[in-house]
Amino acid sequence: MKHRIIADVSHLPTYDFGSGSPMWWGTLSFMTLEGMGFVLAIGSYFYLAYLAPGWPIAAPPPNLWPGTIVLGLLLASVIPNHMASTWARNQDLPKVRLGMVIMSIAGILPLIVRGFEFPGLQLSWDENAYGSILWFLLGLHTVHLITDVGDTIVLTVLMFTRHAHSGKRFSDVSDNAFYWDFVVFSWAVLYLVIYWFPRL
Amino acid sequence: MSDAVLRQPIRRQKEEGLKGIRDIGLDDAALHAFLSETWKTPKGFSGWLTTVDHKLIGRRYIVTAFLFLILAGLSALVMRFQLASPESGRIGPDLYNQLFTMHGTTMMFLFAVPVMEAFAVYLVPLMIGTRNVAFPRLNAFSYWVYLGGGLMIWIAFACNTGADAGWFDYVPLGGPEYGIGKRSDFWAQMVTFTEVSALAVAVEIIATVFKQRAPGMTLDRIPLYVWAVLVTSFLILFAMPAVMVSSTMLILDRLVGTHFFNQAEGGDPLLWQHLFWFFGHPEVYIIFIPATGFVSSILPTFTRRPVFGYLAIVLSLISIGFLSFGLWVHHMFATGLPQLGSSFFTASSMMIAIPSGIQIFCWIATLWGGRPIFATPLLFVLGFIFTFVIGGLTGVMVASVPLDLQVHDTYFVVAHFHYVLVGGAVFPLIGAVYYWFPKITGRMMSERLGRWSFWLIVIGFNATFFPMHILGLQGMPRRVYTYPLESGWGGMNLFVSLSALVLLAGFAVFFLNVLASLRNGRIAGDNPWNASTLEWATTSPPQPYNFARLPAVTHGEPLWAEGDTLPAIEGLRVDAREVIAGTVADATPQIREPSADNSIWPLLAALAVGATFLASIFTPWAVVWGAIPVAITLIGWFWPKGTPEDEE
Amino acid sequence: MKPSRSLRFVCTAPVLLVAGCSEWQSALHPYGENARTTLSLILSFAIICTIVWILVMLALAGALLRRRSNAEGLRPPLETDPRRERGFTRMVGSAVAATVLILVGLTIASFFAGKSNAALTGKEMLTVRVTGHQWWWEVRYQDASPSHTIISANEIHVPVGEPVKIELDSGDVIHSFWVPSLAGKRDLIPGRPSEITLLVDKPGVYRGQCAEFCGYQHAHMAITVVAQRPDAFDAWRKAQLADAVPPAGAQQRRGQQVFLSTGCVLCHTIRGTPAGGTSGPDLTHVASRQGLAADTLPMTRGALGAWIADPQSVKPGAKMPRVDLGPDDLNAVVAYVGSLK
């Protein structure tokens, strides 16, 4: 097989942001499949609610406070999240370091409150199907929260090492911010389902 | 290589301020030397455990999947041995129930989907002109997780704890009250393993096909096989979460006392069915759509013309993908859902025959307008059309609610799905093996044995499964370990069991052909079939780096359009792993994307994940404790190693 | 939408020839309204689908075997004849249009058949409640007055020519009620009672089987529907309402004594005796039934002996345990139970 060269790509960069980065597409794909999981779990919630003669089943609606505080914390975190993402696009290392530390804290706080949210559901997972699906929904989101906070913390540490000096790292920070948006958005939807639907 | 040969081009690269050593100005020998070193997998055990080469991973995936095919096929043969005569006491109910469950489960979760993924993992980078998949370590991880899940359930079976409640494990039978021991737990957790594995491959394929296509490979120049696996990957993303949710709910019901499916506490056994079949129907298209991609690859080569109706086929693939999500209730017609709702699913189930039909008509037009060369791959495509159309038509029959209410859960349905799965997916798969074996191994398979395997398999298959339509209509239900003498079904069952031996012989000849050809097959050369797609533009087997210079394309059938001189790009590093990533729609190069090097972390992560899944069958705390090694291995995976690829 | 009788014969005959004329539990030999309508649908679909398949195979054969000129053989792969390609577009378009029309027709036919089957509901005079268990069928003929309720197992009697409602529920896992010569199937799902209507047009004995995998002995969970003329049905009903026949002769008396003093009473009821267990089938008139253990065995002395001596060897996994009886006790119990007509 002979070749004729038609293009020289030697001056192309080795990283990009947003849809120019394959990792971004990987992140988007994971968001899609996990989002689908949430959709189906929420669908199961409504399915069981539709079948039940009364909803919630043998329990008061969940205690509003913990979940609402988590929602507030997560919504508030959107601002530093986007700032960190912008700093990353500008490849401003000192600001990115600051942003990542803030995002690590912004992730740990809701996790602490989340610990109070489970008992605040007012019933246990094994009492009836309502309890089961409630714990399932909250558990699903908590797993996402824990893994993303874990991701964020590791990336934060990384930004303080010698490996921070790479365009790819800034691209990773930007993708991480993208995923955090998903964690926040999925909570906004779940919050309405868990806390407000039974109060309708 | 001589320094003099190298010094000049490299000096020129340095003058341009380029980092690393590029392929500009290097001659073929130098190129090969550098690229082999950069992209190699070390020899020996450590290489085997750490490789991220999609070809090595693809090959081991294919071999493993075929081993599971053999295990599942042998289970079926034992079943046929039992059913060959009425009230035979050869196999008791407990073993038989495990056998048919393991047969179905293994075929669906451990063979059919993985083998399609395996071929995609091997072929896609070659067909789109890149050096590896988008996330090579994820690819390796996916294989280890799949292997772990398959081993787990078969070892469980060997210990008399095999799954025994059917491949769809309906509750309450598979639930905490009636599903004794750990059988359904192994089943449910195996599902988790294989779904994680499949989802990982789907994510990779999407990113690879979107971002790493050869420059100039616009959407309308993407090979139909690549379109097929792309659509399939989206199906996987949307369908598999359903079975992950349901199998997790099942494990929770069985392990920690949740009540998702317990009607006494507000749960519902039908919730299981809805979630399972929401996955289960797209699942069969996840298996079938890649097979249509095989057909669309084999046909042009053996009819000496492009496939007729490229656009129609692409749109059909996409429609099948969408429509497949609107059919699931047709598995539940007997559960007593309202007639109006069921009628909707009759209509949608009928409708999916339209895009499937479009493909068949386009393929027949391709054959009509071309010059057929009756090599073994084409024979299996013809066997596919002959057989799959029967299955598709019985599918139209069972789409009808009143008709289905008679044949549901009988041997009629067993006949239907084997016709569409074996005819529709396995025949093209065998054709694909004959077609790409030369590329993968560098040797041709025997045409003579190929013909023998073809006739034995096609005749054996039809003789085994066609009578089952009649048995079903005569009242023989599914999943029965025996049947009474008075039924009169004995004669036909004996015929079926004996025919299964013909099918077995056909597969034996096929595997023999593979093994013999590995040693003695005629050397293949780069493009023995004179085919048109990019994988045939490189050596057989391909070098670890796939292409010495990454190709660009100007046509959908690049090798036919360009003859023996391919357009190519240069400028990539040869001393670090790099591929080109471009725009989604028209593949204009955007970045030189670093590609991951060999790593032990995917294996370690798979072990951590696998151990956590396995232990969580026995205690819920496994998830908490298991999170620690999982976190450690994932951090190890992503932590930069200071290699050139990391520091760009 | 019923094809004529001769057409139906022409279509079923070849099938039957291959099948060996087995009528035993067959959707191809309908004796009920629902099954008859469905068989017509099955045959219409089968004929149309066979024709479609033949047409596709003819097109395929044409494609493979058509005469090709030498020029065609030498043509480079990318040079396709635009006129021929346009012809293909027309052919594929027509084939798709035909496919759509056929599918629409089949969908409409299916809808009308379904509607016809559903029309039987609402006019039933008799209701039978069937509860599925692993691996037998509990049968109840409810009545406003409890003393007129018939409780039986594994066998349903219905009057010919009258729609009968079968209410379905499950006591454990999902089962499915299916008597192919009478009607399509309906699942028995715990927590979701459902119903099916049977309208039998000829007296006879019709066999059915559980059609949803329900565990070890799913294969041995048959149900028998006996359709009788109204007067015979009434007589049967009257006989079933009566208490159990008292034992006649020393052996049967001994049999009853053994029955009442061993584990049998824990699970079985024999009305008119102290035996009142409800987790197993009601045995008050067991010997009047066609089959034993959900038609795993025929109702004969020998079969009763084998079953009572060791149920696990006949139906391994069944919920009836082995009760060790000496040979004389065993014969006595068999004689007694065999007398419960």
Coordinates of C-alpha atoms in Angstrom, one line a residue, chain A residues 1-16 19-23 25-26 29-30 32-33 36-37 40 44 47-48 51 57 125-129 132-133 136 154 157-158 161-163 166-169, chain B residues 16 18 22 24 135 203 210-211 237-238 241-242 252 256-260 265-268 270-271 274-275 278 549 552 562 564-571 580 584 589-594 635 639-640 642 646-648:
Chain A
M1 CA 0.0 0.0 0.0
K2 CA 1.5 3.3 -1.1
H3 CA 0.6 6.6 0.5
R4 CA 0.3 10.2 -0.6
I5 CA 0.4 12.7 2.2
I6 CA -2.5 15.1 2.0
A7 CA -2.2 16.8 5.4
D8 CA 0.3 17.6 8.2
V9 CA -1.2 17.5 11.7
S10 CA 2.1 18.2 13.5
H11 CA 1.0 21.6 14.9
L12 CA -2.3 20.4 16.3
P13 CA -2.6 20.7 20.0
T14 CA -2.9 17.5 22.2
Y15 CA -5.9 18.5 24.2
D16 CA -9.1 20.4 23.8
S19 CA -16.8 18.5 22.6
G20 CA -13.3 18.7 21.1
S21 CA -12.2 16.3 23.8
P22 CA -13.0 12.5 23.5
M23 CA -13.1 12.4 27.3
W25 CA -17.9 12.5 25.0
G26 CA -17.1 9.6 27.4
S29 CA -22.1 8.9 27.6
F30 CA -21.8 8.0 31.2
T32 CA -26.6 9.4 29.6
L33 CA -26.5 5.8 30.9
M36 CA -31.3 6.6 32.1
G37 CA -30.9 4.6 35.4
L40 CA -36.1 4.2 35.2
S44 CA -40.6 2.7 39.1
Y47 CA -45.4 3.0 38.9
L48 CA -45.6 1.9 42.5
L51 CA -50.6 1.0 42.0
I57 CA -47.6 3.9 52.1
W125 CA -36.2 0.4 53.3
D126 CA -37.7 -2.9 54.5
E127 CA -41.0 -1.6 55.8
N128 CA -42.8 -1.5 52.4
A129 CA -42.3 -0.8 48.7
S132 CA -37.7 0.6 49.4
I133 CA -38.0 2.8 46.4
F136 CA -33.2 3.2 46.3
V154 CA -8.3 13.3 43.7
V157 CA -4.6 16.8 44.9
L158 CA -3.4 16.3 41.4
T161 CA 1.5 18.1 42.0
R162 CA 4.0 18.3 39.2
H163 CA 1.4 16.6 37.0
S166 CA -0.4 19.8 31.5
G167 CA -3.1 21.0 29.2
K168 CA -4.8 17.7 29.6
R169 CA -5.2 18.3 33.3
Chain B
E16 CA 10.1 23.3 13.4
L18 CA 8.0 19.9 17.3
R22 CA 7.2 12.6 14.4
I24 CA 7.5 13.2 8.9
F135 CA -10.5 4.5 26.1
V203 CA -19.1 4.2 25.8
F210 CA -17.6 10.1 16.9
K211 CA -14.1 11.4 17.5
L237 CA -26.7 3.0 26.9
F238 CA -30.4 3.3 27.1
P241 CA -29.6 0.5 32.9
A242 CA -33.1 -1.1 33.0
L252 CA -31.9 -5.9 47.5
V256 CA -31.8 -6.8 52.8
G257 CA -35.5 -7.2 52.7
T258 CA -36.7 -4.5 50.4
H259 CA -40.2 -5.0 48.8
F260 CA -39.9 -3.8 45.2
E265 CA -46.1 -4.6 50.9
G266 CA -47.0 -2.4 47.9
G267 CA -44.5 -3.9 45.5
D268 CA -45.5 -5.6 42.2
L270 CA -45.0 -7.0 37.1
L271 CA -42.6 -4.2 37.9
H274 CA -41.6 -4.2 32.9
L275 CA -38.0 -3.3 33.9
F278 CA -37.7 -2.7 28.8
R549 CA 0.5 6.3 8.4
A552 CA -7.6 9.8 5.1
E562 CA -8.1 5.0 -4.3
D564 CA -3.2 1.1 -4.4
T565 CA -2.3 4.6 -3.2
L566 CA -4.1 5.7 -0.1
P567 CA -4.3 9.3 1.0
A568 CA -2.6 9.7 4.5
I569 CA -1.7 12.2 7.1
E570 CA 1.5 12.8 8.8
G571 CA 2.8 14.8 11.8
I580 CA -6.1 11.9 15.6
V584 CA -18.1 14.6 14.8
P589 CA -8.6 16.8 12.5
Q590 CA -8.7 18.8 15.8
I591 CA -6.2 17.4 18.2
R592 CA -3.4 14.8 18.4
E593 CA -5.0 12.7 21.2
P594 CA -2.7 10.8 23.5
I635 CA -7.0 6.3 41.5
W639 CA -3.1 9.0 38.3
P640 CA -0.7 10.2 35.6
G642 CA 4.7 10.9 33.9
D646 CA 0.3 12.1 30.1
E647 CA 2.3 15.3 29.9
E648 CA 1.2 16.7 26.7

